[in-house]
C-alpha positions as a LaTeX table, in Angstrom:
\begin{tabular}{lrrr}
\hline
Residue & $x$ (\AA) & $y$ (\AA) & $z$ (\AA) \\
\hline
Met1 & 0.00 & 0.00 & 0.00 \\
His2 & 1.78 & 3.14 & $-1.27$ \\
Thr3 & $-0.98$ & 5.76 & $-0.97$ \\
Ile4 & $-4.67$ & 6.09 & $-0.12$ \\
Ile5 & $-7.22$ & 8.18 & $-2.06$ \\
Thr6 & $-10.45$ & 8.83 & $-0.20$ \\
Asp7 & $-13.51$ & 11.03 & $-0.49$ \\
Leu8 & $-14.15$ & 13.37 & 2.40 \\
Arg9 & $-17.84$ & 12.47 & 2.64 \\
Met10 & $-18.64$ & 8.74 & 2.83 \\
Pro11 & $-21.27$ & 6.66 & 4.69 \\
Lys12 & $-20.41$ & 4.99 & 8.01 \\
Leu13 & $-16.74$ & 6.07 & 8.11 \\
Asp14 & $-16.05$ & 9.48 & 6.57 \\
Gly15 & $-12.72$ & 10.68 & 5.17 \\
Met16 & $-11.59$ & 12.35 & 8.41 \\
Gly17 & $-12.24$ & 9.17 & 10.38 \\
Leu18 & $-10.31$ & 7.12 & 7.83 \\
Leu19 & $-7.46$ & 9.63 & 7.94 \\
Arg20 & $-7.20$ & 9.31 & 11.72 \\
Arg21 & $-7.12$ & 5.50 & 11.45 \\
Val22 & $-4.39$ & 5.56 & 8.79 \\
Ile23 & $-2.27$ & 8.04 & 10.75 \\
Ala24 & $-2.53$ & 5.82 & 13.82 \\
Glu25 & $-1.89$ & 2.47 & 12.10 \\
Tyr26 & 0.08 & 3.33 & 8.92 \\
Pro27 & 1.74 & 6.69 & 9.62 \\
Asp28 & 4.06 & 6.50 & 6.59 \\
Val29 & 1.26 & 6.00 & 4.02 \\
Pro30 & 0.19 & 9.28 & 2.31 \\
Val31 & $-3.53$ & 10.07 & 2.25 \\
Ile32 & $-5.06$ & 12.15 & $-0.56$ \\
Met33 & $-8.46$ & 13.67 & 0.18 \\
Ile34 & $-11.06$ & 14.31 & $-2.52$ \\
Thr35 & $-13.58$ & 17.00 & $-1.66$ \\
Ala36 & $-16.45$ & 18.95 & $-3.15$ \\
His37 & $-16.22$ & 22.72 & $-3.54$ \\
Gly38 & $-18.33$ & 23.42 & $-0.46$ \\
Ser39 & $-16.11$ & 21.44 & 1.91 \\
Val40 & $-12.65$ & 22.79 & 1.05 \\
Asp41 & $-12.23$ & 24.11 & 4.59 \\
Ser42 & $-12.60$ & 20.57 & 5.90 \\
Ala43 & $-10.02$ & 19.35 & 3.39 \\
Val44 & $-7.58$ & 22.02 & 4.55 \\
Glu45 & $-8.18$ & 20.88 & 8.11 \\
Ala46 & $-7.42$ & 17.33 & 6.98 \\
Val47 & $-4.08$ & 18.48 & 5.56 \\
Lys48 & $-3.27$ & 20.14 & 8.87 \\
Leu49 & $-4.15$ & 16.87 & 10.60 \\
Gly50 & $-1.72$ & 14.94 & 8.41 \\
Ala51 & $-3.24$ & 14.34 & 4.97 \\
Phe52 & $-0.72$ & 14.51 & 2.14 \\
Asp53 & $-2.87$ & 16.73 & $-0.11$ \\
Tyr54 & $-6.44$ & 17.32 & $-1.28$ \\
Ile55 & $-8.10$ & 17.57 & $-4.70$ \\
Glu56 & $-11.25$ & 19.56 & $-5.33$ \\
Lys57 & $-14.05$ & 18.19 & $-7.51$ \\
Pro58 & $-14.33$ & 18.31 & $-10.47$ \\
Phe59 & $-10.71$ & 17.53 & $-11.32$ \\
Glu60 & $-8.66$ & 16.64 & $-14.37$ \\
Arg61 & $-6.95$ & 13.25 & $-14.68$ \\
Ser62 & $-3.58$ & 14.96 & $-14.98$ \\
Glu63 & $-4.16$ & 16.74 & $-11.68$ \\
Ile64 & $-4.82$ & 13.59 & $-9.68$ \\
Arg65 & $-2.03$ & 11.78 & $-11.53$ \\
Asn66 & 0.49 & 14.44 & $-10.49$ \\
Val67 & $-0.61$ & 14.40 & $-6.84$ \\
Val68 & $-0.50$ & 10.59 & $-6.69$ \\
Thr69 & 2.97 & 10.56 & $-8.27$ \\
Lys70 & 4.25 & 12.92 & $-5.59$ \\
Ala71 & 2.57 & 10.90 & $-2.84$ \\
Val72 & 4.05 & 7.60 & $-4.02$ \\
Arg73 & 7.50 & 9.16 & $-4.32$ \\
Thr74 & 7.20 & 10.57 & $-0.79$ \\
Tyr75 & 6.28 & 7.12 & 0.50 \\
Glu76 & 9.23 & 5.47 & $-1.29$ \\
Leu77 & 11.67 & 8.09 & 0.02 \\
His78 & 10.40 & 7.57 & 3.55 \\
Arg79 & 10.83 & 3.80 & 3.27 \\
Arg80 & 14.31 & 4.18 & 1.82 \\
Glu81 & 15.38 & 6.52 & 4.62 \\
Leu82 & 13.97 & 4.05 & 7.15 \\
Arg83 & 16.02 & 1.22 & 5.61 \\
Glu84 & 19.15 & 3.38 & 5.65 \\
Arg85 & 18.65 & 4.18 & 9.32 \\
Gln86 & 18.18 & 0.53 & 10.12 \\
Glu87 & 21.40 & $-0.24$ & 8.23 \\
Gly88 & 23.23 & 2.49 & 10.14 \\
Arg89 & 23.79 & 4.64 & 7.07 \\
Gly90 & 22.09 & 7.82 & 8.23 \\
Arg91 & 19.99 & 9.59 & 5.59 \\
Tyr92 & 20.51 & 11.00 & 2.10 \\
Gly93 & 23.70 & 8.98 & 1.71 \\
Leu94 & 25.25 & 10.82 & 4.68 \\
Ile95 & 26.65 & 8.95 & 7.66 \\
Gly96 & 25.84 & 9.86 & 11.23 \\
Glu97 & 23.05 & 9.98 & 13.77 \\
Ser98 & 24.41 & 12.73 & 16.04 \\
Ala99 & 22.23 & 15.71 & 16.92 \\
Ala100 & 24.22 & 17.87 & 14.50 \\
Met101 & 23.56 & 15.48 & 11.62 \\
Gln102 & 19.89 & 15.12 & 12.54 \\
Ala103 & 19.58 & 18.90 & 12.26 \\
Ile104 & 21.05 & 18.74 & 8.74 \\
Tyr105 & 18.64 & 15.96 & 7.74 \\
Asp106 & 15.74 & 18.07 & 8.97 \\
Ile107 & 16.86 & 21.12 & 6.97 \\
Val108 & 17.29 & 19.05 & 3.80 \\
Ala109 & 13.80 & 17.60 & 4.24 \\
Lys110 & 12.30 & 21.08 & 4.61 \\
Val111 & 14.09 & 22.96 & 1.81 \\
Ala112 & 15.03 & 20.34 & $-0.80$ \\
Asp113 & 11.89 & 20.74 & $-2.90$ \\
Thr114 & 12.05 & 24.55 & $-3.10$ \\
Pro115 & 13.69 & 26.88 & $-5.64$ \\
Ser116 & 15.59 & 28.79 & $-2.93$ \\
Thr117 & 19.35 & 29.12 & $-3.12$ \\
Ala118 & 21.36 & 27.36 & $-0.43$ \\
Leu119 & 24.80 & 28.02 & 1.01 \\
Ile120 & 26.59 & 25.01 & 2.48 \\
Thr121 & 29.47 & 25.87 & 4.80 \\
Gly122 & 32.04 & 23.68 & 6.51 \\
Glu123 & 35.66 & 22.65 & 6.55 \\
Ser124 & 37.25 & 20.70 & 3.73 \\
Gly125 & 36.28 & 17.03 & 3.74 \\
Thr126 & 33.04 & 17.34 & 5.71 \\
Gly127 & 30.74 & 16.25 & 2.87 \\
Lys128 & 29.35 & 19.47 & 1.40 \\
Glu129 & 28.85 & 17.92 & $-2.04$ \\
Leu130 & 26.80 & 15.07 & $-0.55$ \\
Val131 & 24.44 & 17.60 & 1.01 \\
Ala132 & 24.16 & 19.43 & $-2.32$ \\
Lys133 & 23.28 & 16.15 & $-4.04$ \\
Ala134 & 20.71 & 15.39 & $-1.35$ \\
Leu135 & 19.02 & 18.74 & $-1.98$ \\
His136 & 18.87 & 18.01 & $-5.71$ \\
Glu137 & 17.80 & 14.38 & $-5.53$ \\
Asn138 & 14.98 & 15.15 & $-3.13$ \\
Ser139 & 13.60 & 18.02 & $-5.19$ \\
Gly140 & 11.29 & 18.23 & $-8.17$ \\
Arg141 & 14.40 & 18.76 & $-10.30$ \\
Arg142 & 15.82 & 15.32 & $-9.56$ \\
Ala143 & 15.22 & 14.08 & $-13.14$ \\
Gln144 & 17.07 & 17.12 & $-14.54$ \\
Pro145 & 20.84 & 17.77 & $-14.61$ \\
Phe146 & 22.95 & 18.16 & $-11.48$ \\
Ile147 & 25.93 & 20.18 & $-12.70$ \\
Lys148 & 28.83 & 20.75 & $-10.34$ \\
Ile149 & 31.89 & 22.92 & $-10.71$ \\
Asn150 & 34.80 & 23.50 & $-8.34$ \\
Cys151 & 35.55 & 27.20 & $-8.66$ \\
Ala152 & 38.96 & 26.75 & $-7.01$ \\
Ala153 & 40.07 & 24.36 & $-9.77$ \\
Ile154 & 39.52 & 26.90 & $-12.56$ \\
Pro155 & 41.98 & 29.70 & $-13.38$ \\
Arg156 & 40.43 & 33.01 & $-12.33$ \\
Thr157 & 40.51 & 34.33 & $-15.89$ \\
Leu158 & 38.37 & 31.42 & $-17.10$ \\
Val159 & 35.70 & 31.30 & $-14.40$ \\
Glu160 & 33.28 & 33.56 & $-16.31$ \\
Ser161 & 33.51 & 31.56 & $-19.53$ \\
Glu162 & 33.07 & 28.29 & $-17.62$ \\
Leu163 & 29.93 & 29.54 & $-15.91$ \\
Phe164 & 28.31 & 31.43 & $-18.76$ \\
Gly165 & 29.90 & 29.96 & $-21.89$ \\
Tyr166 & 31.40 & 31.90 & $-24.79$ \\
Glu167 & 30.89 & 32.65 & $-28.47$ \\
Lys168 & 33.31 & 31.87 & $-31.27$ \\
Gly169 & 36.17 & 34.39 & $-31.32$ \\
Ala170 & 35.37 & 35.77 & $-27.84$ \\
Phe171 & 39.04 & 35.37 & $-26.91$ \\
Thr172 & 42.19 & 33.75 & $-28.20$ \\
Gly173 & 41.56 & 30.02 & $-28.54$ \\
Ala174 & 37.77 & 30.30 & $-28.73$ \\
Val175 & 37.53 & 28.49 & $-32.08$ \\
Gly176 & 33.86 & 27.69 & $-31.54$ \\
Ala177 & 30.91 & 28.57 & $-29.32$ \\
Lys178 & 30.54 & 26.68 & $-26.04$ \\
Pro179 & 27.65 & 26.63 & $-23.56$ \\
Gly180 & 28.47 & 27.34 & $-19.92$ \\
Arg181 & 27.46 & 25.48 & $-16.80$ \\
Phe182 & 24.33 & 27.58 & $-16.32$ \\
Glu183 & 23.02 & 26.48 & $-19.71$ \\
Leu184 & 23.88 & 22.86 & $-19.00$ \\
Ala185 & 22.03 & 23.03 & $-15.69$ \\
Asp186 & 18.83 & 24.55 & $-17.14$ \\
Lys187 & 15.75 & 23.13 & $-15.36$ \\
Gly188 & 18.12 & 21.40 & $-12.91$ \\
Thr189 & 20.61 & 22.30 & $-10.17$ \\
Leu190 & 24.00 & 24.03 & $-10.40$ \\
Phe191 & 26.41 & 23.35 & $-7.54$ \\
Leu192 & 29.23 & 25.87 & $-7.19$ \\
Asp193 & 31.82 & 24.45 & $-4.82$ \\
Glu194 & 34.33 & 26.88 & $-3.27$ \\
Ile195 & 32.21 & 29.90 & $-4.25$ \\
Gly196 & 34.65 & 32.12 & $-2.36$ \\
Glu197 & 37.18 & 31.62 & $-5.18$ \\
Val198 & 35.01 & 33.38 & $-7.79$ \\
Pro199 & 36.61 & 36.71 & $-8.80$ \\
Val200 & 34.73 & 39.86 & $-7.77$ \\
Glu201 & 34.17 & 40.91 & $-11.38$ \\
Thr202 & 32.47 & 37.59 & $-12.12$ \\
Gln203 & 30.41 & 37.85 & $-8.93$ \\
Val204 & 28.58 & 40.83 & $-10.46$ \\
Lys205 & 27.37 & 38.73 & $-13.40$ \\
Leu206 & 26.54 & 35.82 & $-11.12$ \\
Leu207 & 24.35 & 38.09 & $-8.99$ \\
Gly208 & 22.60 & 39.29 & $-12.13$ \\
Val209 & 21.71 & 35.74 & $-13.18$ \\
Leu210 & 20.31 & 34.94 & $-9.75$ \\
Gln211 & 18.15 & 38.07 & $-9.78$ \\
Glu212 & 17.05 & 38.14 & $-13.41$ \\
Gly213 & 17.34 & 34.53 & $-14.60$ \\
His214 & 19.19 & 35.42 & $-17.81$ \\
Phe215 & 22.67 & 36.30 & $-19.07$ \\
Glu216 & 24.83 & 36.61 & $-22.19$ \\
Arg217 & 27.73 & 34.37 & $-23.11$ \\
Val218 & 31.22 & 35.89 & $-23.08$ \\
Gly219 & 31.53 & 37.76 & $-26.38$ \\
Gly220 & 27.83 & 37.29 & $-27.14$ \\
Leu221 & 24.83 & 39.59 & $-27.50$ \\
Arg222 & 21.97 & 37.09 & $-27.34$ \\
Thr223 & 20.18 & 36.92 & $-23.98$ \\
Ile224 & 19.85 & 33.37 & $-22.68$ \\
Lys225 & 17.14 & 32.56 & $-20.14$ \\
Val226 & 17.61 & 29.71 & $-17.67$ \\
Asp227 & 15.72 & 28.12 & $-14.79$ \\
Val228 & 18.43 & 26.95 & $-12.39$ \\
Arg229 & 18.40 & 26.21 & $-8.69$ \\
Leu230 & 21.79 & 27.33 & $-7.34$ \\
Ile231 & 23.57 & 25.68 & $-4.44$ \\
Ala232 & 26.92 & 27.06 & $-3.31$ \\
Ala233 & 29.50 & 25.76 & $-0.85$ \\
Thr234 & 32.57 & 27.18 & 0.81 \\
Asn235 & 35.11 & 26.41 & 3.51 \\
Arg236 & 35.85 & 30.10 & 3.91 \\
Asp237 & 34.31 & 32.66 & 6.25 \\
Leu238 & 32.51 & 34.80 & 3.66 \\
Gln239 & 31.80 & 37.51 & 6.22 \\
Lys240 & 35.55 & 38.02 & 6.54 \\
Glu241 & 35.89 & 37.95 & 2.76 \\
Ile242 & 33.26 & 40.69 & 2.55 \\
Ala243 & 35.19 & 42.80 & 5.07 \\
Ala244 & 38.35 & 42.25 & 3.03 \\
Gly245 & 36.59 & 43.34 & $-0.16$ \\
Thr246 & 37.01 & 40.00 & $-1.95$ \\
Phe247 & 33.35 & 38.93 & $-1.84$ \\
Arg248 & 30.28 & 41.00 & $-2.61$ \\
Glu249 & 27.88 & 41.51 & 0.28 \\
Asp250 & 24.80 & 41.59 & $-2.00$ \\
Leu251 & 25.79 & 38.25 & $-3.56$ \\
Phe252 & 26.31 & 36.74 & $-0.11$ \\
Tyr253 & 22.76 & 37.63 & 0.98 \\
Arg254 & 21.38 & 36.33 & $-2.33$ \\
Leu255 & 23.15 & 32.99 & $-1.77$ \\
Asn256 & 22.54 & 32.76 & 1.95 \\
Val257 & 18.77 & 32.23 & 1.78 \\
Val258 & 19.23 & 28.81 & 3.38 \\
Gln259 & 22.51 & 28.15 & 5.18 \\
Ile260 & 23.51 & 24.60 & 6.05 \\
Arg261 & 26.58 & 24.31 & 8.24 \\
Ile262 & 28.25 & 20.91 & 8.29 \\
Pro263 & 30.18 & 20.53 & 11.54 \\
Pro264 & 33.75 & 19.20 & 11.52 \\
Leu265 & 34.15 & 15.62 & 12.69 \\
Arg266 & 35.74 & 16.70 & 15.96 \\
Glu267 & 32.36 & 18.25 & 16.89 \\
Arg268 & 30.46 & 15.00 & 16.28 \\
Lys269 & 32.83 & 12.32 & 17.46 \\
Gly270 & 29.93 & 10.05 & 18.31 \\
Asp271 & 29.56 & 9.45 & 14.55 \\
Ile272 & 33.13 & 8.15 & 14.16 \\
Pro273 & 32.38 & 4.45 & 14.87 \\
Gln274 & 29.57 & 4.51 & 12.32 \\
Leu275 & 31.78 & 6.19 & 9.72 \\
Val276 & 34.62 & 3.76 & 10.39 \\
Gly277 & 32.28 & 0.77 & 10.06 \\
His278 & 30.90 & 2.12 & 6.79 \\
Phe279 & 34.34 & 2.63 & 5.25 \\
Val280 & 35.66 & $-0.71$ & 6.53 \\
Glu281 & 32.80 & $-2.51$ & 4.81 \\
Arg282 & 33.13 & $-0.52$ & 1.61 \\
Met283 & 36.93 & $-0.65$ & 1.34 \\
Ser284 & 37.12 & $-4.34$ & 2.20 \\
Ala285 & 34.81 & $-5.13$ & $-0.69$ \\
Arg286 & 36.57 & $-2.75$ & $-3.05$ \\
Leu287 & 40.09 & $-3.95$ & $-2.20$ \\
Lys288 & 39.00 & $-7.62$ & $-1.99$ \\
Lys289 & 40.19 & $-7.92$ & 1.62 \\
Thr290 & 38.71 & $-10.02$ & 4.43 \\
Val291 & 38.78 & $-7.29$ & 7.10 \\
Val292 & 35.47 & $-7.51$ & 8.94 \\
Gly293 & 35.78 & $-5.04$ & 11.79 \\
Val294 & 37.82 & $-2.98$ & 14.23 \\
Ser295 & 39.06 & $-4.00$ & 17.67 \\
Asp296 & 37.92 & $-1.99$ & 20.68 \\
Glu297 & 41.46 & $-0.66$ & 21.22 \\
Ala298 & 41.79 & 0.47 & 17.61 \\
Met299 & 38.35 & 2.07 & 17.65 \\
Ala300 & 39.28 & 3.97 & 20.82 \\
Ala301 & 42.35 & 5.36 & 19.04 \\
Leu302 & 40.28 & 6.33 & 16.00 \\
Ala303 & 37.67 & 8.02 & 18.18 \\
Ala304 & 40.34 & 10.00 & 20.03 \\
His305 & 42.00 & 11.32 & 16.86 \\
His306 & 41.44 & 14.99 & 15.99 \\
Trp307 & 40.65 & 14.31 & 12.27 \\
Pro308 & 41.73 & 17.64 & 10.74 \\
Gly309 & 40.81 & 16.23 & 7.32 \\
Asn310 & 37.32 & 15.25 & 8.52 \\
Val311 & 35.39 & 12.46 & 6.76 \\
Arg312 & 37.76 & 12.46 & 3.79 \\
Glu313 & 40.65 & 11.72 & 6.16 \\
Val314 & 38.71 & 8.86 & 7.78 \\
Glu315 & 38.19 & 7.31 & 4.35 \\
Asn316 & 41.88 & 7.72 & 3.50 \\
Val317 & 43.07 & 6.25 & 6.81 \\
Ile318 & 40.74 & 3.24 & 6.60 \\
Glu319 & 41.81 & 2.49 & 3.03 \\
Arg320 & 45.51 & 2.59 & 3.96 \\
Thr321 & 44.85 & 0.53 & 7.09 \\
Ile322 & 42.94 & $-2.19$ & 5.25 \\
Leu323 & 45.67 & $-2.45$ & 2.63 \\
Leu324 & 48.24 & $-3.18$ & 5.36 \\
Cys325 & 46.03 & $-4.96$ & 7.90 \\
Gln326 & 47.44 & $-8.26$ & 9.21 \\
Gly327 & 44.19 & $-9.96$ & 10.22 \\
Pro328 & 40.40 & $-9.89$ & 10.02 \\
Leu329 & 40.19 & $-7.23$ & 12.74 \\
Ile330 & 41.96 & $-3.86$ & 12.57 \\
Gln331 & 44.31 & $-3.58$ & 15.55 \\
Pro332 & 46.18 & $-0.51$ & 16.86 \\
Arg333 & 49.37 & $-1.79$ & 15.19 \\
Asp334 & 47.62 & $-1.52$ & 11.81 \\
Leu335 & 46.77 & 2.18 & 12.19 \\
Pro336 & 48.95 & 4.99 & 10.76 \\
Pro337 & 51.34 & 6.60 & 13.27 \\
Glu338 & 49.52 & 9.95 & 13.23 \\
Val339 & 46.33 & 8.32 & 14.52 \\
Leu340 & 48.15 & 6.81 & 17.50 \\
Ala341 & 50.49 & 9.70 & 18.31 \\
Pro342 & 49.81 & 12.67 & 20.61 \\
His343 & 48.93 & 15.85 & 18.72 \\
Ala344 & 49.88 & 19.50 & 18.83 \\
Ala345 & 48.04 & 22.32 & 17.10 \\
Leu346 & 49.40 & 23.59 & 13.80 \\
Pro347 & 48.31 & 26.42 & 11.46 \\
Gly348 & 45.04 & 25.65 & 9.72 \\
Gly349 & 43.94 & 23.08 & 12.29 \\
Ala350 & 46.42 & 20.41 & 11.19 \\
Ala351 & 47.93 & 18.04 & 13.69 \\
Leu352 & 51.59 & 17.35 & 14.32 \\
Pro353 & 52.54 & 13.69 & 14.65 \\
Arg354 & 54.96 & 12.95 & 17.46 \\
Pro355 & 56.65 & 9.72 & 18.43 \\
Pro356 & 54.99 & 7.92 & 21.37 \\
Thr357 & 56.33 & 8.86 & 24.79 \\
Gly358 & 59.72 & 7.35 & 25.47 \\
Glu359 & 60.65 & 6.92 & 21.80 \\
Val360 & 63.46 & 8.96 & 20.26 \\
Pro361 & 64.90 & 8.68 & 16.78 \\
Ala362 & 67.72 & 6.15 & 16.61 \\
Met363 & 71.04 & 7.98 & 16.18 \\
Gly364 & 73.56 & 5.19 & 15.81 \\
Ala365 & 76.88 & 6.68 & 14.78 \\
Ala366 & 75.28 & 9.76 & 13.28 \\
Ser367 & 75.90 & 13.10 & 14.85 \\
Phe368 & 73.29 & 14.88 & 16.91 \\
Lys369 & 72.79 & 17.49 & 14.18 \\
Lys370 & 72.24 & 14.86 & 11.51 \\
Ala371 & 69.71 & 13.03 & 13.69 \\
Val372 & 67.79 & 16.26 & 14.33 \\
Arg373 & 67.88 & 17.09 & 10.62 \\
Ala374 & 66.60 & 13.65 & 9.67 \\
Glu375 & 63.74 & 13.82 & 12.16 \\
Thr376 & 62.84 & 17.34 & 11.01 \\
Glu377 & 62.74 & 16.21 & 7.40 \\
Arg378 & 60.54 & 13.25 & 8.33 \\
Val379 & 58.00 & 15.44 & 10.12 \\
Glu380 & 58.15 & 18.06 & 7.36 \\
Arg381 & 57.46 & 15.43 & 4.68 \\
Glu382 & 54.55 & 13.98 & 6.62 \\
Leu383 & 52.97 & 17.41 & 7.16 \\
Ile384 & 53.32 & 18.29 & 3.46 \\
Leu385 & 51.90 & 14.95 & 2.40 \\
Arg386 & 48.95 & 15.36 & 4.76 \\
Ala387 & 48.23 & 18.90 & 3.52 \\
Leu388 & 48.29 & 17.66 & $-0.09$ \\
Glu389 & 45.94 & 14.76 & 0.70 \\
Glu390 & 43.52 & 17.01 & 2.59 \\
Thr391 & 43.34 & 19.46 & $-0.33$ \\
Gly392 & 43.07 & 16.84 & $-3.07$ \\
Trp393 & 46.69 & 17.49 & $-4.12$ \\
Asn394 & 45.90 & 21.12 & $-4.93$ \\
Val395 & 49.30 & 22.78 & $-4.52$ \\
Thr396 & 47.89 & 26.29 & $-4.10$ \\
His397 & 45.52 & 25.27 & $-1.30$ \\
Ala398 & 48.12 & 23.04 & 0.37 \\
Ala399 & 50.58 & 25.93 & 0.40 \\
Lys400 & 47.98 & 28.16 & 2.06 \\
Lys401 & 47.25 & 25.47 & 4.63 \\
Leu402 & 50.94 & 25.16 & 5.45 \\
Gln403 & 51.39 & 28.95 & 5.33 \\
Ile404 & 54.25 & 28.83 & 2.84 \\
Ser405 & 54.50 & 30.06 & $-0.75$ \\
Arg406 & 53.40 & 27.88 & $-3.65$ \\
Lys407 & 56.93 & 28.01 & $-5.08$ \\
Ser408 & 58.44 & 26.82 & $-1.79$ \\
Leu409 & 56.02 & 23.92 & $-1.65$ \\
Gln410 & 56.83 & 22.90 & $-5.23$ \\
Ile411 & 60.55 & 22.90 & $-4.41$ \\
Lys412 & 59.93 & 20.80 & $-1.27$ \\
Met413 & 57.81 & 18.34 & $-3.25$ \\
Lys414 & 60.57 & 17.94 & $-5.81$ \\
Glu415 & 63.22 & 17.41 & $-3.13$ \\
Met416 & 61.08 & 14.82 & $-1.32$ \\
Gly417 & 59.96 & 12.97 & $-4.44$ \\
Leu418 & 56.31 & 13.76 & $-3.78$ \\
Arg419 & 55.52 & 14.71 & $-7.35$ \\
Glu420 & 55.70 & 11.07 & $-8.33$ \\
Glu421 & 53.18 & 10.20 & $-5.59$ \\
Ala422 & 50.57 & 12.68 & $-6.88$ \\
Pro423 & 47.41 & 10.98 & $-8.21$ \\
Ala424 & 46.81 & 11.33 & $-11.92$ \\
Ser425 & 43.80 & 13.64 & $-11.42$ \\
Gly426 & 45.12 & 15.50 & $-8.40$ \\
Gly427 & 45.89 & 19.10 & $-7.68$ \\
Asp428 & 46.71 & 22.15 & $-9.76$ \\
Ser429 & 49.88 & 21.44 & $-11.67$ \\
Thr430 & 51.44 & 19.04 & $-9.15$ \\
Lys431 & 53.67 & 17.71 & $-11.92$ \\
Arg432 & 54.96 & 21.12 & $-12.96$ \\
\hline
\end{tabular}
């Protein structure tokens, strides 16, 4: 039983009585009320009581078909979310049952099927794209395109042409016309990740599209109209960017109709066991390993870790651990050193790995200076590697995280042989 259609006025048991019975016995089944013109007020009261919707007589077939389609979809979504909760997977593909995550689920449920813009904030690796996808997939635009673009991955001079497209001859190299992301996302959703990276001059045109719903391609004169729901995300404090003059205040308020803040993992540590279990199961299947769980001691170490890279770091650590795991259960010896070691604060919220208490680097015949230099280089390499992993091997962002220049980081990477370790799709010019 996916939905119930009932008339408001019936002999013996009327529509309101049936509605009360269904709510009490089958609370997840949508009820659609059919009513005559003179009893619309009663139908509205039924909706307030819990009916899914009402249809007024006489009605067209298409009208009742549309309402039933929405009701059935609502029922299926509810059942799917119930299954995911029972399987410990949270909701909307997100993992976690903490109060902070429940608040996010509630916001998504309330605003997903609206045209309002949304601004998702949170540190790198918290899952902002997953929330954006949840908003799209639970909206009326779900059958239309979900177009995403990482503004930080595009050279500043090309952001405008990527968003709005260009005409042939608009600039050197424009050998043909090309539609932008707004055109591709027409009738669907456009997700702009790292919105804080958009140049101020392009922000003016972006604001215009949000207000007017039309634009011109770069080098073009024809006005193009689009119907796009915009979702933006950032790990920056846009209020500070506004004060610094690098982000327009009017654009911020246009984007910030609905703000969804995703808390860092250190603020919802109760979700760590669930996340770890999810990634253990997924990575074991993907890597064809027989790891089935985590020992209590190892889980305690994982739960105590600061996780500066958030959920993305958990995924990375579990993958590395499963690759090197020596048995069916992950033990403390299988975990990376930084998870087990004490931590000290570093710029950008990173954590400094230290040897366990009582351990000192072996010196052998080497001089004290050489031993100190070797240990310094080891820590330096580990910090650089972590910064690169946390930023998806984006050299510019990793350099900012480490508070050194991009050139200095490139030189360090070359000296340490880290260029060869860069993933094929990673970073901005990690090989150069």
